[in-house]
């Protein structure tokens, strides 16, 4: 590493709050599926800013759309209408089949909105103020207090108790465990369609259908967190679209703006008419013209560049190549995932493998201590998968 890059890292450790153990690299620019550090070293990127940069770095059309919006107006306020937000909401309705959109600044904030929606829906129904939400063990929904309260991982929560009240936990894909938590106070059941941070666990079709039926029968809201698994990552625009069901509320973020910080929570018309009303919720930045110009261009480019077809094709290829690794090495237990959201499960910690991959010019990330997670850009090609597998094989060896 150059003295210059090292001095930046030293300064970072003096200035930034130490909430991350960062890899020893300063990334400077990106091109397609490659990142370059300050010293000009090139890295093949299988993280894409944690499932964010779906269209690849330095996408000219995307960049030009943002530049054009910057020259018009970056921000107004949600007290006024703006054209990019209207267009982005229309497009988001089209690709999701949901009816009402609220734009946020992040994933966690979309979860906060979904929680408030559920509580208000319950309140309008029976006037009670002690409604419960059922969330899942091993889930991840973000770091704000509400999102943390529905995150089923004590490691993230313990030092920050007390959480918001009336959250109960069940196990994903174990419908009986959900039933055991249902009471007459339950207003929502919330989970990730594919658990991301918790270890790349897709919901089973049976679980999905049973939860949907239960929610219909008891007028409980089914809330799906699509922040990581949505926006094309599984080969469908949203992961739940594979299951032949529809949630009442869903959240999205990460790849939604492809790098511009933005999220959203969406709901059906019925929930929209019976939950948050004027004055109930707000945000200064959420859905500002710049963020929404990004969303519009992202959705447009997904269609133009046939991103979903690429995810299906390259995702299937990635599965096959990872399955080969799992068969080849006894320290690899299995592969799990859908499309370009994959996990390789080891019987040992993977930290040293990831560090060595960085040295060899490959960016990977973990999910928990013993899983390597693959969340590359959605425009990645088979030859990139081959290059990645070759480096990873050396590192495992
Ligand atoms: C990343 C993530 C969040 C939190 O999003 P932020 O933008 O970091 O607040 C919530 N849910 C899931 C499933 C995520 O992967």
Short mmCIF file of C-alpha atoms and ligand atoms in Angstrom, two decimals:
data_model
loop_
_atom_site.label_atom_id
_atom_site.label_comp_id
_atom_site.label_asym_id
_atom_site.label_seq_id
_atom_site.Cartn_x
_atom_site.Cartn_y
_atom_site.Cartn_z
CA UNK A 1 0.00 0.00 0.00
CA UNK A 2 1.24 3.50 -0.83
CA UNK A 3 2.13 5.92 1.98
CA UNK A 4 -0.63 8.18 0.68
CA UNK A 5 -3.35 5.54 1.01
CA UNK A 6 -2.05 4.57 4.45
CA UNK A 7 -2.17 8.19 5.61
CA UNK A 8 -5.82 8.48 4.50
CA UNK A 9 -6.64 5.36 6.50
CA UNK A 10 -4.83 6.74 9.56
CA UNK A 11 -6.76 9.99 9.28
CA UNK A 12 -10.03 8.11 8.89
CA UNK A 13 -9.35 6.30 12.15
CA UNK A 14 -8.85 9.68 13.87
CA UNK A 15 -12.01 11.27 12.48
CA UNK A 16 -14.71 8.66 11.90
CA UNK A 17 -16.51 6.99 14.77
CA UNK A 18 -15.14 3.47 14.93
CA UNK A 19 -18.37 1.55 14.26
CA UNK A 20 -16.86 -0.57 11.48
CA UNK A 21 -13.72 -2.71 11.33
CA UNK A 22 -12.88 -1.61 7.82
CA UNK A 23 -10.79 -3.42 5.23
CA UNK A 24 -7.49 -1.62 4.66
CA UNK A 25 -8.36 -0.02 1.35
CA UNK A 26 -9.54 3.37 0.06
CA UNK A 27 -11.67 2.90 -3.05
CA UNK A 28 -11.39 5.75 -5.48
CA UNK A 29 -13.46 4.96 -8.55
CA UNK A 30 -15.44 2.27 -10.30
CA UNK A 31 -15.96 1.03 -13.82
CA UNK A 32 -18.55 -1.64 -14.62
CA UNK A 33 -18.00 -4.50 -12.15
CA UNK A 34 -14.54 -3.30 -11.14
CA UNK A 35 -13.38 -1.01 -8.34
CA UNK A 36 -10.04 0.83 -8.24
CA UNK A 37 -8.26 1.86 -5.06
CA UNK A 38 -6.22 5.04 -4.62
CA UNK A 39 -3.09 3.27 -5.83
CA UNK A 40 -4.80 2.23 -9.06
CA UNK A 41 -5.12 -1.46 -8.10
CA UNK A 42 -8.14 -3.10 -9.75
CA UNK A 43 -10.64 -5.29 -7.87
CA UNK A 44 -13.42 -7.52 -9.21
CA UNK A 45 -16.40 -6.53 -7.07
CA UNK A 46 -18.88 -9.17 -5.88
CA UNK A 47 -20.37 -6.89 -3.22
CA UNK A 48 -21.55 -3.83 -5.21
CA UNK A 49 -21.80 -1.66 -2.09
CA UNK A 50 -23.85 -4.45 -0.43
CA UNK A 51 -26.42 -5.16 -3.11
CA UNK A 52 -26.72 -1.50 -4.09
CA UNK A 53 -24.92 -0.76 -7.35
CA UNK A 54 -27.05 -3.05 -9.53
CA UNK A 55 -26.25 -1.34 -12.84
CA UNK A 56 -22.47 -1.36 -12.44
CA UNK A 57 -20.21 1.58 -11.73
CA UNK A 58 -19.91 4.57 -14.02
CA UNK A 59 -23.09 3.86 -15.95
CA UNK A 60 -23.12 6.85 -18.29
CA UNK A 61 -26.88 7.05 -18.82
CA UNK A 62 -27.51 6.91 -15.07
CA UNK A 63 -24.82 9.51 -14.35
CA UNK A 64 -26.14 11.84 -17.06
CA UNK A 65 -29.68 11.64 -15.66
CA UNK A 66 -28.41 12.65 -12.22
CA UNK A 67 -26.32 15.49 -13.64
CA UNK A 68 -29.32 16.82 -15.57
CA UNK A 69 -31.48 16.73 -12.42
CA UNK A 70 -28.76 18.49 -10.39
CA UNK A 71 -28.84 21.34 -12.90
CA UNK A 72 -32.63 21.64 -12.55
CA UNK A 73 -33.33 21.20 -8.84
CA UNK A 74 -31.97 18.87 -6.15
CA UNK A 75 -34.43 19.37 -3.34
CA UNK A 76 -37.76 21.00 -2.60
CA UNK A 77 -40.04 19.67 0.15
CA UNK A 78 -42.80 17.12 0.45
CA UNK A 79 -45.19 20.05 0.97
CA UNK A 80 -44.98 20.51 -2.83
CA UNK A 81 -45.22 18.14 -5.78
CA UNK A 82 -42.20 17.37 -7.93
CA UNK A 83 -42.16 15.58 -11.29
CA UNK A 84 -39.39 13.00 -10.60
CA UNK A 85 -41.22 11.78 -7.45
CA UNK A 86 -44.51 11.41 -9.33
CA UNK A 87 -42.78 9.52 -12.14
CA UNK A 88 -40.81 7.33 -9.71
CA UNK A 89 -43.96 6.45 -7.74
CA UNK A 90 -45.80 5.52 -10.96
CA UNK A 91 -42.94 3.30 -12.10
CA UNK A 92 -42.63 1.68 -8.68
CA UNK A 93 -46.36 0.91 -8.67
CA UNK A 94 -46.02 -0.67 -12.11
CA UNK A 95 -43.14 -2.97 -11.24
CA UNK A 96 -44.55 -3.98 -7.84
CA UNK A 97 -48.31 -4.07 -8.37
CA UNK A 98 -48.66 -2.16 -5.08
CA UNK A 99 -50.83 0.98 -4.94
CA UNK A 100 -49.31 3.60 -2.62
CA UNK A 101 -45.71 4.71 -2.15
CA UNK A 102 -43.89 6.61 0.59
CA UNK A 103 -40.24 7.49 -0.17
CA UNK A 104 -37.63 7.34 2.58
CA UNK A 105 -33.87 7.95 2.82
CA UNK A 106 -32.80 4.45 3.79
CA UNK A 107 -33.89 0.89 4.39
CA UNK A 108 -34.21 1.28 8.13
CA UNK A 109 -36.47 4.27 7.62
CA UNK A 110 -38.68 2.26 5.27
CA UNK A 111 -39.03 -0.36 8.02
CA UNK A 112 -39.95 2.36 10.53
CA UNK A 113 -42.69 3.48 8.15
CA UNK A 114 -43.96 -0.07 7.71
CA UNK A 115 -44.14 -0.52 11.50
CA UNK A 116 -46.07 2.73 11.91
CA UNK A 117 -48.40 1.69 9.09
CA UNK A 118 -49.15 -1.60 10.85
CA UNK A 119 -49.77 0.01 14.23
CA UNK A 120 -52.07 2.66 12.76
CA UNK A 121 -53.95 0.03 10.75
CA UNK A 122 -54.55 -1.94 13.93
CA UNK A 123 -55.51 1.19 15.86
CA UNK A 124 -58.11 2.24 13.31
CA UNK A 125 -59.54 -1.26 13.34
CA UNK A 126 -60.15 -1.70 17.07
CA UNK A 127 -58.88 1.41 18.89
CA UNK A 128 -56.31 -0.59 20.89
CA UNK A 129 -52.81 0.72 21.53
CA UNK A 130 -51.16 -2.57 22.45
CA UNK A 131 -50.83 -4.25 19.06
CA UNK A 132 -48.14 -6.80 18.45
CA UNK A 133 -45.89 -7.47 15.47
CA UNK A 134 -44.43 -10.90 14.75
CA UNK A 135 -40.90 -10.81 13.30
CA UNK A 136 -38.37 -13.59 12.67
CA UNK A 137 -35.28 -14.86 14.44
CA UNK A 138 -32.04 -14.25 12.47
CA UNK A 139 -33.68 -11.37 10.59
CA UNK A 140 -32.09 -8.03 9.83
CA UNK A 141 -34.12 -4.87 9.28
CA UNK A 142 -31.73 -2.01 10.11
CA UNK A 143 -30.15 -0.08 12.98
CA UNK A 144 -32.72 2.51 14.09
CA UNK A 145 -34.65 1.68 17.27
CA UNK A 146 -37.82 0.48 15.52
CA UNK A 147 -35.94 -1.54 12.91
CA UNK A 148 -33.65 -2.96 15.60
CA UNK A 149 -36.69 -3.98 17.61
CA UNK A 150 -37.86 -6.30 14.82
CA UNK A 151 -34.32 -7.58 14.12
CA UNK A 152 -34.08 -11.07 15.59
CA UNK A 153 -30.42 -11.03 16.54
CA UNK A 154 -29.40 -10.27 20.15
CA UNK A 155 -25.89 -9.32 18.99
CA UNK A 156 -27.25 -6.12 17.41
CA UNK A 157 -29.72 -5.36 20.20
CA UNK A 158 -28.39 -6.21 23.63
CA UNK A 159 -26.60 -2.93 24.48
CA UNK A 160 -29.54 -0.85 23.30
CA UNK A 161 -32.42 -2.26 25.31
CA UNK A 162 -35.22 -1.50 25.88
CA UNK A 163 -36.54 -2.02 22.36
CA UNK A 164 -39.98 -0.80 21.25
CA UNK A 165 -42.56 -3.05 22.86
CA UNK A 166 -44.87 -5.81 21.71
CA UNK A 167 -42.63 -7.56 19.21
CA UNK A 168 -42.71 -11.37 19.20
CA UNK A 169 -40.31 -13.63 17.36
CA UNK A 170 -40.92 -16.78 15.33
CA UNK A 171 -38.75 -18.81 12.93
CA UNK A 172 -38.74 -18.28 9.18
CA UNK A 173 -40.19 -21.31 7.33
CA UNK A 174 -41.69 -22.71 10.54
CA UNK A 175 -45.37 -21.84 10.30
CA UNK A 176 -46.20 -23.48 13.64
CA UNK A 177 -43.75 -21.15 15.37
CA UNK A 178 -45.63 -18.21 13.83
CA UNK A 179 -49.01 -19.59 14.93
CA UNK A 180 -47.64 -19.95 18.47
CA UNK A 181 -47.05 -16.17 18.57
CA UNK A 182 -50.38 -15.04 17.11
CA UNK A 183 -52.77 -13.36 19.55
CA UNK A 184 -55.83 -11.13 19.16
CA UNK A 185 -53.39 -8.19 19.32
CA UNK A 186 -51.31 -9.22 16.30
CA UNK A 187 -51.39 -6.46 13.67
CA UNK A 188 -48.58 -7.59 11.36
CA UNK A 189 -46.19 -10.39 10.42
CA UNK A 190 -42.91 -9.04 9.07
CA UNK A 191 -40.06 -10.86 7.37
CA UNK A 192 -37.48 -10.74 4.58
CA UNK A 193 -38.53 -12.76 1.53
CA UNK A 194 -34.93 -13.96 1.51
CA UNK A 195 -33.09 -13.45 4.80
CA UNK A 196 -29.87 -11.63 3.84
CA UNK A 197 -27.57 -10.77 6.76
CA UNK A 198 -28.98 -13.73 8.69
CA UNK A 199 -27.45 -16.24 6.26
CA UNK A 200 -29.23 -16.17 2.84
CA UNK A 201 -32.34 -18.17 3.72
CA UNK A 202 -35.17 -17.93 1.13
CA UNK A 203 -38.72 -18.25 2.46
CA UNK A 204 -40.33 -21.49 1.29
CA UNK A 205 -43.41 -21.40 -0.89
CA UNK A 206 -45.40 -23.30 1.73
CA UNK A 207 -44.48 -20.79 4.45
CA UNK A 208 -45.36 -17.87 2.20
CA UNK A 209 -48.78 -19.28 1.31
CA UNK A 210 -49.65 -20.23 4.88
CA UNK A 211 -48.71 -16.80 6.24
CA UNK A 212 -50.73 -15.16 3.46
CA UNK A 213 -53.80 -17.24 4.30
CA UNK A 214 -53.42 -16.58 8.02
CA UNK A 215 -53.12 -12.83 7.41
CA UNK A 216 -56.22 -12.86 5.18
CA UNK A 217 -58.28 -14.80 7.72
CA UNK A 218 -57.34 -12.61 10.69
CA UNK A 219 -56.94 -9.24 8.95
CA UNK A 220 -53.24 -9.13 9.86
CA UNK A 221 -50.83 -7.21 7.59
CA UNK A 222 -48.22 -9.27 5.77
CA UNK A 223 -45.11 -7.07 5.49
CA UNK A 224 -42.22 -8.21 3.30
CA UNK A 225 -38.78 -6.63 3.60
CA UNK A 226 -37.37 -6.56 0.06
CA UNK A 227 -34.56 -4.13 0.85
CA UNK A 228 -31.79 -6.58 -0.04
CA UNK A 229 -33.57 -9.27 -2.08
CA UNK A 230 -35.74 -6.90 -4.14
CA UNK A 231 -35.01 -4.80 -7.23
CA UNK A 232 -34.15 -7.67 -9.53
CA UNK A 233 -31.67 -9.52 -7.36
CA UNK A 234 -33.50 -12.86 -7.44
CA UNK A 235 -34.45 -12.63 -11.13
CA UNK A 236 -37.88 -11.11 -10.36
CA UNK A 237 -38.31 -7.41 -9.79
CA UNK A 238 -39.29 -8.30 -6.21
CA UNK A 239 -38.52 -11.68 -4.68
CA UNK A 240 -42.13 -12.28 -3.53
CA UNK A 241 -43.29 -12.24 -7.16
CA UNK A 242 -42.01 -15.83 -7.52
CA UNK A 243 -44.54 -17.11 -5.01
CA UNK A 244 -47.91 -16.20 -6.51
CA UNK A 245 -48.84 -14.14 -3.46
CA UNK A 246 -48.77 -10.42 -2.72
CA UNK A 247 -47.89 -8.67 0.56
CA UNK A 248 -50.00 -5.91 2.09
CA UNK A 249 -46.94 -3.76 2.74
CA UNK A 250 -43.40 -4.01 1.41
CA UNK A 251 -40.14 -2.18 1.87
CA UNK A 252 -37.39 -1.51 -0.67
CA UNK A 253 -34.08 0.41 -0.64
CA UNK A 254 -30.47 -0.64 -1.48
CA UNK A 255 -30.56 -1.04 -5.32
CA UNK A 256 -33.63 1.21 -5.67
CA UNK A 257 -31.51 4.31 -6.32
CA UNK A 258 -28.32 2.44 -7.26
CA UNK A 259 -26.18 4.51 -4.92
CA UNK A 260 -28.28 7.58 -4.23
CA UNK A 261 -29.57 7.07 -0.67
CA UNK A 262 -33.26 6.28 -1.05
CA UNK A 263 -35.83 3.71 0.07
CA UNK A 264 -39.58 3.32 0.08
CA UNK A 265 -42.43 1.52 1.73
CA UNK A 266 -45.39 0.55 -0.40
CA UNK A 267 -48.85 -0.74 0.38
CA UNK A 268 -52.11 -1.83 -1.17
CA UNK A 269 -54.95 0.65 -1.62
CA UNK A 270 -56.86 -0.96 1.26
CA UNK A 271 -53.96 -0.40 3.68
CA UNK A 272 -53.35 3.07 2.25
CA UNK A 273 -56.95 4.04 2.99
CA UNK A 274 -56.82 2.61 6.51
CA UNK A 275 -53.48 3.61 8.01
CA UNK A 276 -51.19 6.65 7.76
CA UNK A 277 -53.07 9.87 7.00
CA UNK A 278 -52.08 13.53 6.60
CA UNK A 279 -49.88 14.55 9.51
CA UNK A 280 -49.07 10.97 10.60
CA UNK A 281 -45.69 10.62 8.93
CA UNK A 282 -43.12 12.70 7.11
CA UNK A 283 -39.52 13.22 6.04
CA UNK A 284 -37.51 16.22 4.89
CA UNK A 285 -35.42 14.51 2.25
CA UNK A 286 -37.43 11.40 1.37
CA UNK A 287 -38.40 11.34 -2.29
CA UNK A 288 -36.55 14.49 -3.23
CA UNK A 289 -36.11 15.23 -6.95
CA UNK A 290 -32.51 13.99 -7.12
CA UNK A 291 -33.23 10.65 -5.42
CA UNK A 292 -36.36 10.13 -7.51
CA UNK A 293 -34.57 10.99 -10.77
CA UNK A 294 -32.21 8.15 -9.83
CA UNK A 295 -35.11 5.73 -9.23
CA UNK A 296 -36.72 6.62 -12.57
CA UNK A 297 -33.49 6.03 -14.48
CA UNK A 298 -32.75 2.80 -12.60
CA UNK A 299 -36.15 1.31 -13.43
CA UNK A 300 -35.85 2.47 -17.04
CA UNK A 301 -32.39 0.95 -17.41
CA UNK A 302 -33.48 -2.33 -15.80
CA UNK A 303 -35.90 -2.74 -18.72
CA UNK A 304 -33.61 -1.39 -21.40
CA UNK A 305 -30.63 -3.50 -20.36
CA UNK A 306 -32.79 -6.61 -19.73
CA UNK A 307 -31.38 -6.91 -16.23
CA UNK A 308 -33.83 -9.58 -15.02
CA UNK A 309 -32.93 -11.92 -17.88
CA UNK A 310 -29.24 -11.44 -17.08
CA UNK A 311 -29.80 -12.19 -13.39
CA UNK A 312 -31.58 -15.43 -14.26
CA UNK A 313 -28.88 -16.55 -16.65
CA UNK A 314 -25.78 -15.50 -14.73
CA UNK A 315 -27.43 -16.35 -11.38
CA UNK A 316 -27.96 -19.95 -12.53
CA UNK A 317 -24.34 -20.06 -13.68
CA UNK A 318 -23.09 -18.67 -10.36
CA UNK A 319 -25.11 -21.35 -8.53
CA UNK A 320 -23.54 -24.06 -10.63
CA UNK A 321 -19.98 -22.80 -10.12
CA UNK A 322 -20.53 -22.38 -6.36
CA UNK A 323 -22.02 -25.87 -6.13
CA UNK A 324 -18.82 -27.18 -7.74
CA UNK A 325 -16.75 -25.46 -5.04
CA UNK A 326 -19.00 -26.93 -2.36
CA UNK A 327 -18.41 -30.41 -3.82
CA UNK A 328 -14.66 -29.83 -4.13
CA UNK A 329 -13.79 -28.56 -0.64
CA UNK A 330 -14.67 -30.33 2.60
CA UNK A 331 -14.64 -26.98 4.49
CA UNK A 332 -17.57 -25.81 2.31
CA UNK A 333 -20.85 -27.25 3.57
CA UNK A 334 -23.36 -25.98 1.06
CA UNK A 335 -24.59 -23.16 -1.16
CA UNK A 336 -27.87 -21.33 -0.57
CA UNK A 337 -29.67 -18.53 -2.35
CA UNK A 338 -31.62 -17.30 -5.35
CA UNK A 339 -30.36 -15.51 -8.48
CA UNK A 340 -27.53 -13.11 -7.65
CA UNK A 341 -28.10 -13.36 -3.89
CA UNK A 342 -26.02 -16.38 -2.93
CA UNK A 343 -24.23 -17.67 0.14
CA UNK A 344 -21.44 -20.22 0.40
CA UNK A 345 -21.65 -21.85 3.82
CA UNK A 346 -18.37 -22.93 5.45
CA UNK A 347 -17.76 -25.04 8.55
CA UNK A 348 -15.18 -22.43 9.69
CA UNK A 349 -14.95 -18.62 9.92
CA UNK A 350 -14.45 -16.95 6.52
CA UNK A 351 -12.75 -13.69 7.59
CA UNK A 352 -9.26 -14.77 6.48
CA UNK A 353 -10.53 -15.99 3.09
CA UNK A 354 -12.17 -12.62 2.44
CA UNK A 355 -9.03 -10.72 3.49
CA UNK A 356 -6.88 -12.84 1.20
CA UNK A 357 -9.34 -12.34 -1.68
CA UNK A 358 -8.99 -8.57 -1.22
CA UNK A 359 -5.22 -8.94 -1.57
CA UNK A 360 -5.78 -10.87 -4.79
CA UNK A 361 -8.10 -8.18 -6.15
CA UNK A 362 -11.50 -9.71 -5.39
CA UNK A 363 -14.06 -7.97 -3.16
CA UNK A 364 -16.30 -10.34 -1.18
CA UNK A 365 -18.38 -9.97 1.97
CA UNK A 366 -19.59 -12.29 4.71
CA UNK A 367 -23.05 -12.90 6.14
CA UNK A 368 -22.42 -13.97 9.73
CA UNK A 369 -19.03 -15.49 10.59
CA UNK A 370 -19.04 -18.57 8.36
CA UNK A 371 -20.87 -17.60 5.17
CA UNK A 372 -19.44 -15.79 2.14
CA UNK A 373 -22.16 -13.73 0.50
CA UNK A 374 -22.28 -12.96 -3.23
CA UNK A 375 -24.27 -9.83 -4.12
CA UNK A 376 -22.61 -8.52 -7.28
CA UNK A 377 -23.88 -5.95 -9.72
CA UNK A 378 -26.82 -7.35 -11.70
CA UNK A 379 -25.08 -6.70 -15.02
CA UNK A 380 -22.25 -9.11 -14.16
CA UNK A 381 -21.27 -11.65 -16.87
CA UNK A 382 -20.30 -15.32 -16.79
CA UNK A 383 -16.62 -14.58 -17.38
CA UNK A 384 -16.62 -12.45 -14.21
CA UNK A 385 -18.06 -15.43 -12.34
CA UNK A 386 -15.24 -17.60 -13.74
CA UNK A 387 -12.61 -15.05 -12.67
CA UNK A 388 -14.14 -14.81 -9.20
CA UNK A 389 -14.27 -18.62 -8.78
CA UNK A 390 -10.61 -18.97 -9.84
CA UNK A 391 -9.45 -16.46 -7.20
CA UNK A 392 -11.76 -17.82 -4.53
CA UNK A 393 -10.56 -21.39 -5.17
CA UNK A 394 -6.94 -20.28 -4.58
CA UNK A 395 -7.95 -18.50 -1.36
CA UNK A 396 -9.85 -21.49 0.02
CA UNK A 397 -6.90 -23.75 -0.77
C1 LIG B 1 -29.66 -3.34 4.53
C2 LIG B 1 -30.97 -3.82 5.03
C3 LIG B 1 -31.81 -3.02 5.83
C4 LIG B 1 -31.38 -1.65 6.32
O1 LIG B 1 -31.17 -0.75 5.30
P1 LIG B 1 -30.33 0.59 5.58
O2 LIG B 1 -30.43 1.36 4.30
O3 LIG B 1 -28.93 0.16 5.90
O4 LIG B 1 -30.96 1.28 6.72
C5 LIG B 1 -33.05 -3.52 6.18
N1 LIG B 1 -33.47 -4.73 5.79
C6 LIG B 1 -32.68 -5.52 5.02
C7 LIG B 1 -33.19 -6.85 4.60
C8 LIG B 1 -31.41 -5.12 4.64
O5 LIG B 1 -30.62 -5.93 3.93
#
